CSV table of C-alpha atoms in Angstrom, one decimal:
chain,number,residue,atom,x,y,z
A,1,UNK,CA,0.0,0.0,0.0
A,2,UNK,CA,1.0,3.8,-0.7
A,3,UNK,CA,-0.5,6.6,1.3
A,4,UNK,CA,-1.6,8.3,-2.6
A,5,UNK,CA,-3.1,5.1,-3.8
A,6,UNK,CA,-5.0,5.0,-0.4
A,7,UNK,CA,-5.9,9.0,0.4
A,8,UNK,CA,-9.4,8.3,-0.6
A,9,UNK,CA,-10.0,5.3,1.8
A,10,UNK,CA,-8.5,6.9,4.1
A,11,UNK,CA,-10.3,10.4,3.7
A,12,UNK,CA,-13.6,8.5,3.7
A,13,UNK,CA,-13.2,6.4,6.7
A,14,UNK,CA,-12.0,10.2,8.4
A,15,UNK,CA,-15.6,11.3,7.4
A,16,UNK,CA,-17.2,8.4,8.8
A,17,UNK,CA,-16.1,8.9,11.9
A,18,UNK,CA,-16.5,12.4,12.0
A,19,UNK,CA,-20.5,11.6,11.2
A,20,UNK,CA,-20.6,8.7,13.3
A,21,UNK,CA,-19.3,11.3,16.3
A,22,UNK,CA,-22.0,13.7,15.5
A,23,UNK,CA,-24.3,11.1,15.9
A,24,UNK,CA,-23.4,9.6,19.0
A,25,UNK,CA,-22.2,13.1,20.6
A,26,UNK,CA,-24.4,15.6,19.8
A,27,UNK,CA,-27.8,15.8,21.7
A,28,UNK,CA,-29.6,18.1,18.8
A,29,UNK,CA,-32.3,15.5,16.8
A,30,UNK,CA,-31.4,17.7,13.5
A,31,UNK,CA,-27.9,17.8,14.3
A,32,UNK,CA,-27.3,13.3,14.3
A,33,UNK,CA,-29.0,12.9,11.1
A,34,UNK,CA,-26.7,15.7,9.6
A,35,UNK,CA,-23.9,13.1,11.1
A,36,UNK,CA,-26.2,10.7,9.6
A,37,UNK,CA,-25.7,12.4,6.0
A,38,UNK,CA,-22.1,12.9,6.0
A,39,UNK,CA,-21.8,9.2,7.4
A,40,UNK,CA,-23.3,7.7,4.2
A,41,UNK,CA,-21.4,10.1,2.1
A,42,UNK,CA,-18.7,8.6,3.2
A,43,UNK,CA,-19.8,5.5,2.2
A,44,UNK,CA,-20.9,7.0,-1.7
A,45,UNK,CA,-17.1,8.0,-1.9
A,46,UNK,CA,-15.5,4.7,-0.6
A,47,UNK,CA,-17.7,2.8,-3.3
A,48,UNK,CA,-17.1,5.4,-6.2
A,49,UNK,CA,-13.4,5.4,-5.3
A,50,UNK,CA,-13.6,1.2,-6.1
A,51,UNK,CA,-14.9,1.3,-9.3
A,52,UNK,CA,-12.7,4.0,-10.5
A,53,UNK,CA,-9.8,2.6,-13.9
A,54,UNK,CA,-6.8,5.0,-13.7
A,55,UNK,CA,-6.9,6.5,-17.6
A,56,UNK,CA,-11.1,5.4,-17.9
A,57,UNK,CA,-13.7,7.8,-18.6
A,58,UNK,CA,-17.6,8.0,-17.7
A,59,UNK,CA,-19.4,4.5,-18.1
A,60,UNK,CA,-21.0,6.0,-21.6
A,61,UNK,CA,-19.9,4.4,-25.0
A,62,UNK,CA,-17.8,6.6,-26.8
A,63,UNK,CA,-18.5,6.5,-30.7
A,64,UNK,CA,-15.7,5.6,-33.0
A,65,UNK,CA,-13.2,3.0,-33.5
A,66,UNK,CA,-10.2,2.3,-30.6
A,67,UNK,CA,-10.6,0.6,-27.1
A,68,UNK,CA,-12.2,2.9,-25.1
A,69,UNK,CA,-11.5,2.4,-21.1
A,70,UNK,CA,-14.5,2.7,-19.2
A,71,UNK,CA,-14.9,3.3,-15.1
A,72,UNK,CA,-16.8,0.4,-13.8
A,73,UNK,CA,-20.2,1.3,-13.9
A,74,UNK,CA,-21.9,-1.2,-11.7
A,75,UNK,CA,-21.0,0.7,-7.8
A,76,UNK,CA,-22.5,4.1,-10.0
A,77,UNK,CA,-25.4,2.2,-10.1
A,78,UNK,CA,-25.3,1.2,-6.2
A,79,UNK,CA,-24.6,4.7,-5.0
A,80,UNK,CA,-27.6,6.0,-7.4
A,81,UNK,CA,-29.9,3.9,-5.3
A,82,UNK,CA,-28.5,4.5,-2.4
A,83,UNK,CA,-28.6,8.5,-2.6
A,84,UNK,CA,-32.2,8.4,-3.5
A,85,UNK,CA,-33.2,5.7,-0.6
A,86,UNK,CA,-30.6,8.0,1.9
A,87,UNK,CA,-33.1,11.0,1.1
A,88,UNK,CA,-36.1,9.2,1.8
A,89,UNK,CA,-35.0,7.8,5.5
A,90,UNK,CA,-33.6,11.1,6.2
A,91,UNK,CA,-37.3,12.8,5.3
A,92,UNK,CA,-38.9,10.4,7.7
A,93,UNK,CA,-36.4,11.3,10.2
A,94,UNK,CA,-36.8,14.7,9.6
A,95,UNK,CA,-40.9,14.1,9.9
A,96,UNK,CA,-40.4,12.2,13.2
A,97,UNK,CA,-38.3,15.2,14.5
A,98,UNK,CA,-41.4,17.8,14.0
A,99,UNK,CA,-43.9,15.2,15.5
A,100,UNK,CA,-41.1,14.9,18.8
A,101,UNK,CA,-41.3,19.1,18.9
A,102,UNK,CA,-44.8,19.1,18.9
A,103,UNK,CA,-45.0,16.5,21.5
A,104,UNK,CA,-42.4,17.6,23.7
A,105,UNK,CA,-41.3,21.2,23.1
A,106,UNK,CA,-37.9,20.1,22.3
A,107,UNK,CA,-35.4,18.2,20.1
A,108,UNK,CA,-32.9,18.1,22.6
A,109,UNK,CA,-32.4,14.5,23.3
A,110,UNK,CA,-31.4,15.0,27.6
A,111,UNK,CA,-34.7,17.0,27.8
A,112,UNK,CA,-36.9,14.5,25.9
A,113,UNK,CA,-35.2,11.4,28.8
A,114,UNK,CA,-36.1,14.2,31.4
A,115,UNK,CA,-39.9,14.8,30.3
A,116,UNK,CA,-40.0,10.8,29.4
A,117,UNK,CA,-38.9,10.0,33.3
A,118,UNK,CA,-40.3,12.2,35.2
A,119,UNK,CA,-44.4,11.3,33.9
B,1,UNK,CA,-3.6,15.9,-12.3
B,2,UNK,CA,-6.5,14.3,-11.8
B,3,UNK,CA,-4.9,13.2,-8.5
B,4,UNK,CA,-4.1,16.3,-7.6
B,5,UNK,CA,-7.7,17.6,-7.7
B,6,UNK,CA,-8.7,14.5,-6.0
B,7,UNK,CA,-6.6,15.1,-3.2
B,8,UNK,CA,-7.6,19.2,-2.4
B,9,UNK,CA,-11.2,17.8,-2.6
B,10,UNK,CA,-11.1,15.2,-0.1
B,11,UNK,CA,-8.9,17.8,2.0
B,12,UNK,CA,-12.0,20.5,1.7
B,13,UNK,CA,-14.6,17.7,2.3
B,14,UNK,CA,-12.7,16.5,5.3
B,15,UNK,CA,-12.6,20.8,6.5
B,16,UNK,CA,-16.2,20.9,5.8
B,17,UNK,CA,-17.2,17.6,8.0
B,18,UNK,CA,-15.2,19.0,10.6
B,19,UNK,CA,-17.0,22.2,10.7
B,20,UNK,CA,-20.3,20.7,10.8
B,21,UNK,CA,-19.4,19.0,13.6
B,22,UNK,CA,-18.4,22.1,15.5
B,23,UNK,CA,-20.7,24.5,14.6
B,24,UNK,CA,-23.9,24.8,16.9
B,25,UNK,CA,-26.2,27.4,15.2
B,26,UNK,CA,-28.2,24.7,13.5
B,27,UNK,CA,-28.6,27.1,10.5
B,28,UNK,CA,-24.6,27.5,9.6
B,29,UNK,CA,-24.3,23.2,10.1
B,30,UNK,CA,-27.2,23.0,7.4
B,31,UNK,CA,-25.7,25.3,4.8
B,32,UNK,CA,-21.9,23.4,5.6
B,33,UNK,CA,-23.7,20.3,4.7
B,34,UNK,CA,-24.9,21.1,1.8
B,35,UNK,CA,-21.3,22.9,0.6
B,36,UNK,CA,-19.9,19.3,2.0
B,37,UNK,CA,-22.4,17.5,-0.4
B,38,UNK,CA,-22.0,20.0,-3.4
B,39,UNK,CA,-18.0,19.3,-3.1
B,40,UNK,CA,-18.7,15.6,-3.0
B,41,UNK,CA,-20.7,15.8,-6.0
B,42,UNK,CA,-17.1,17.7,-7.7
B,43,UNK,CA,-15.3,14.9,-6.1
B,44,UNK,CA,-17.7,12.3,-8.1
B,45,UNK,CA,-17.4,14.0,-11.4
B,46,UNK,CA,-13.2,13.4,-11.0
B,47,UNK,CA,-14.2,9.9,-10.2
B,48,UNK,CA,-15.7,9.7,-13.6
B,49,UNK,CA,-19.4,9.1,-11.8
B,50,UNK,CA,-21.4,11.3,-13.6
B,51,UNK,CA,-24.5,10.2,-12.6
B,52,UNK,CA,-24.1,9.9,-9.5
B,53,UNK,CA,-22.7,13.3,-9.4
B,54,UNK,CA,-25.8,15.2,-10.1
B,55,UNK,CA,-28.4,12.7,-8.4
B,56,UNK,CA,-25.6,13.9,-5.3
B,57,UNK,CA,-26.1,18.0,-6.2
B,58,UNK,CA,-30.0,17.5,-7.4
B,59,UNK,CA,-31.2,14.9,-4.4
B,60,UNK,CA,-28.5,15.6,-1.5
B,61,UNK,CA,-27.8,19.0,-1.8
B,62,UNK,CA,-30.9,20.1,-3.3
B,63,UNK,CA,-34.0,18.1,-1.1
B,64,UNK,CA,-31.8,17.0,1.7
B,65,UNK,CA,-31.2,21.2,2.8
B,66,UNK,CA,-34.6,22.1,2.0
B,67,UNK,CA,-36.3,19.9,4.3
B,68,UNK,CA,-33.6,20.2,7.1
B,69,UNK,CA,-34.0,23.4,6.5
B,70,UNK,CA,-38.1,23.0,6.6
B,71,UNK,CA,-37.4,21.3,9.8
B,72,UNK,CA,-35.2,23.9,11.4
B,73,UNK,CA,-38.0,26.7,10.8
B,74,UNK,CA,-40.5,24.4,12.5
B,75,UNK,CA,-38.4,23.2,15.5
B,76,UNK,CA,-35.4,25.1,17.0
B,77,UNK,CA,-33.0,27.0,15.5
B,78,UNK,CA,-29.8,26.6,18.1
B,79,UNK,CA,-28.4,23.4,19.4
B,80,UNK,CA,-27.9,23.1,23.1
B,81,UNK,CA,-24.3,22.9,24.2
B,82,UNK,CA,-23.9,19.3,26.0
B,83,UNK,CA,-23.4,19.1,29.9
B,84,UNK,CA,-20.6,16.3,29.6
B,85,UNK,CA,-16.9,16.0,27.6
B,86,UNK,CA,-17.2,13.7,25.1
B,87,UNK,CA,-14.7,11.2,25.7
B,88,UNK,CA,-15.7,8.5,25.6
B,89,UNK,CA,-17.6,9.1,22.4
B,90,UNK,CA,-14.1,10.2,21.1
B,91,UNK,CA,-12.4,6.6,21.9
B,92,UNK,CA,-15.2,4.9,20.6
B,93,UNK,CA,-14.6,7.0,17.1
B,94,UNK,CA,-11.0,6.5,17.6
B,95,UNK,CA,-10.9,2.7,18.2
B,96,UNK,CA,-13.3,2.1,15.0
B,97,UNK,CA,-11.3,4.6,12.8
B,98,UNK,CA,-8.5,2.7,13.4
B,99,UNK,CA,-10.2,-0.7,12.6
B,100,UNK,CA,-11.7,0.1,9.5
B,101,UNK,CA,-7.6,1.8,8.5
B,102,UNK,CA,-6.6,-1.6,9.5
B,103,UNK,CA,-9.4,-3.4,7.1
B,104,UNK,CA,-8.4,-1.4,4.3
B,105,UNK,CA,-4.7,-2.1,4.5
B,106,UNK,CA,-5.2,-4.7,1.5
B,107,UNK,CA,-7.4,-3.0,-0.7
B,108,UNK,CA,-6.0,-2.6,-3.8
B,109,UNK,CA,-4.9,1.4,-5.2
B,110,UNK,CA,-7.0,3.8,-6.0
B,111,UNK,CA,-7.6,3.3,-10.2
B,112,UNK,CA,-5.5,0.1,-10.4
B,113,UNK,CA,-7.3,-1.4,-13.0
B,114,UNK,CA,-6.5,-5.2,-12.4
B,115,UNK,CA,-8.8,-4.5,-9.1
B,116,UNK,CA,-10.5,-7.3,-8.2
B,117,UNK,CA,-14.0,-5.5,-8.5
B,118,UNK,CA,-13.5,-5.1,-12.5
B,119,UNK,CA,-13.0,-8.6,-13.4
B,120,UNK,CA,-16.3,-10.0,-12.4
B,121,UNK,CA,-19.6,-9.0,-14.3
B,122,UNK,CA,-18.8,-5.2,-15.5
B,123,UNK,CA,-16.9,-6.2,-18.5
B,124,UNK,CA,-20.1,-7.6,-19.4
B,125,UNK,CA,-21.9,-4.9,-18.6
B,126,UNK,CA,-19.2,-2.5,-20.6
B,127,UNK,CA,-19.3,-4.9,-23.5
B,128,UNK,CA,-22.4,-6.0,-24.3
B,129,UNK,CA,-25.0,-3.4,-22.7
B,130,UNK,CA,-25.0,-1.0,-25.9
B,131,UNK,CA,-26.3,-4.3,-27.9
B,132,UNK,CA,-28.4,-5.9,-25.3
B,133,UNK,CA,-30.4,-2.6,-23.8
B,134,UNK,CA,-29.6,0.0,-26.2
B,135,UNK,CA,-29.0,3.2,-24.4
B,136,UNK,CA,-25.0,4.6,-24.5
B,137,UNK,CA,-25.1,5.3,-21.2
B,138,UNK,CA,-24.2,1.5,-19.8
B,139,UNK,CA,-25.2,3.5,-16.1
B,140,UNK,CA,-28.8,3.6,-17.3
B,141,UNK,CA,-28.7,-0.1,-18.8
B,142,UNK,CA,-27.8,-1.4,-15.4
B,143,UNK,CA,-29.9,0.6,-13.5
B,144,UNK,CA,-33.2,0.4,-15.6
B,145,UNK,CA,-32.9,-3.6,-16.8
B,146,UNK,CA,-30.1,-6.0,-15.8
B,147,UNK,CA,-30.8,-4.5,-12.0
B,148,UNK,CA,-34.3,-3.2,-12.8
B,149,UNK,CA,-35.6,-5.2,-9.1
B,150,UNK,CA,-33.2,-3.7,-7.1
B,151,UNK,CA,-34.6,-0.1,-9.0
B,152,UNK,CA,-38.0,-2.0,-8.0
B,153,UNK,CA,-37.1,-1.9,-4.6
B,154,UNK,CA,-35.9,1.4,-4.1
B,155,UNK,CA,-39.1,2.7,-5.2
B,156,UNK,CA,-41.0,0.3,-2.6
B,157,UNK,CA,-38.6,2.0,-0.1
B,158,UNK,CA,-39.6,5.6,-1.0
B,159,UNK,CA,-43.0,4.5,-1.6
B,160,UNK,CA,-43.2,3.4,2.2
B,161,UNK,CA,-41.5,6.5,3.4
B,162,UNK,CA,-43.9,8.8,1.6
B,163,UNK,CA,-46.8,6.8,3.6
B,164,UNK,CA,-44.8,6.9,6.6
B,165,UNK,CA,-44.2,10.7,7.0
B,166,UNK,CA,-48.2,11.0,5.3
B,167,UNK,CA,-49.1,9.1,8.4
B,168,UNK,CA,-46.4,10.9,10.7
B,169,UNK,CA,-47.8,14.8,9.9
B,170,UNK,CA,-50.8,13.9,8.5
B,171,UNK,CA,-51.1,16.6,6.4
B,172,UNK,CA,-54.4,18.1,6.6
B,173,UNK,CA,-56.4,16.7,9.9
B,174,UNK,CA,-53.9,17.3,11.9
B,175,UNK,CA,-55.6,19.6,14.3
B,176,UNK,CA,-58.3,17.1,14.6
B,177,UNK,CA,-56.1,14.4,15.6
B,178,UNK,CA,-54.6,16.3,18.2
B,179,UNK,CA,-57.4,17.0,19.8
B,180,UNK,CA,-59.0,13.2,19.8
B,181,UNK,CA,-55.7,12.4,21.5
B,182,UNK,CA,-55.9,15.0,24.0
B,183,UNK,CA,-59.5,13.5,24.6
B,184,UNK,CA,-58.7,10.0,25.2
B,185,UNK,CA,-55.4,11.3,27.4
B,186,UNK,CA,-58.1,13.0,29.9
């Protein structure tokens, strides 16, 4: 292994961390599924940085004679699901969130125990 | 040159994470994360994922800040600062970071092209998709036919969240609701 040729799975295991802190730290509702976000960025990145061919270009035929090199387009084709589904979780999240303000007055996650123990 | 680029990106995105996680006017965090998905989206185009690069800018950066955004305006706009040091939370972060380094030791370079993850089924999928499907774009093919369930899927999942949120806010008779609840609580 070189530290070049491994920069990117290095970078995105760094952001997974960071969002997997943010998640676990931070009390705000909003706040852990930001953490949430950057978390499966991260993953989007390691995946794209797998199927990328040193030289290749975009996974769409080129006309004209020659071998062409292509980037592998099968983890595009992952991460384009998983971007789509990522939104929809995070929506429902999101929804959840406004139902806990209106319940509780708060998205504070130490003052939602509080109210929770002391009915 | 293309490596170069790479590299400042990563370096920015890593910046921006950073600052998302310091930052505690919920507003600021929501626009970094959108700058943080919007750089990602530049780091996919370098990567040669085209599509995936503007699903990213359209669906992460575009939806994904409007309805935190949405969210912020309807809850609170400032997060609280936390009574404790979060050290443990740090080792936790630590010890896994340094794990998942570990896992990745043997992975092969980034853009080797004798990886193992080209020599399975994308050469078919490079090869014979502009015969078999038709469109150019072999992303498409994939997606829309020789993975078409998995596409089949994702729209059961978004299907189910639509219903869920639906049933969550209850857009409409929500004041009603409310009420009936208050009702059966006394």
């Amino acid at each position: 292994m070189n530290l070049i040729g491994h920069y990117n799975y290095l970078i995105s295991i760094f952001l997974m961390m960071v969002g997997f802190f943010v998640v676990i730290c931070r009390g705000n509702l909003i706040k852990k599924l930001i953490g949430l976000n950057i978390f499966s960025t991260s993953v989007f990145i390691l995946y794209i940085t797998m199927g990328k061919v040193a030289g290749g270009t975009a996974p769409i035929v080129v006309p004209g004679p020659g071998p062409h090199i292509y980037t592998n387009p099968l983890p595009h084709v992952l991460i384009l699901t998983a971007i789509v589904v990522g939104v929809a979780t995070t929506a429902v999240g999101l929804a959840l969130t406004v139902r806990i303000k209106e319940r509780y007055g708060t998205i504070e996650e130490d003052e939602i125990r509080l109210k929770d123990e002391s009915l | 040159m293309d490596i170069f680029i790479d590299i400042i990106l990563l370096t920015l995105l890593s910046a921006t994470a950073l600052a998302v996680a310091r930052i505690r006017k919920l507003f600021c965090a929501i626009m970094m994360f959108g700058i943080f998905s919007l750089v990602s989206a530049c780091l996919f185009v370098t990567m040669d994922a085209v599509d995936v690069a503007f699903t990213e800018a359209a669906v992460g950066t575009g939806i994904a800040t409007i309805l935190m955004l949405a969210t912020m305006a309807l809850t609170s706009t400032e997060e609280k600062r936390p009574p404790y040091q979060p050290l443990v939370a740090l080792l936790v972060v630590v010890v896994t970071g340094s794990v998942l380094v570990y896992g990745t030791m043997d992975l092969p370079d980034y853009g080797d092209p004798m990886a193992p993850i080209h020599q399975h089924v994308a050469p078919r999928y490079i090869q014979q998709s502009p015969e078999e499907v038709g469109p150019p774009n072999m992303v498409t093919s994939v997606l829309a036919s020789y993975r078409g369930f998995d596409t089949l899927g994702e729209t059961a999942v978004i299907f189910t969240a639509g219903l869920s949120i639906y049933a969550l806010l209850g857009l409409g008779r929500r004041e009603n609701r409310d009420h009936i609840v208050e009702d059966d609580h006394a």
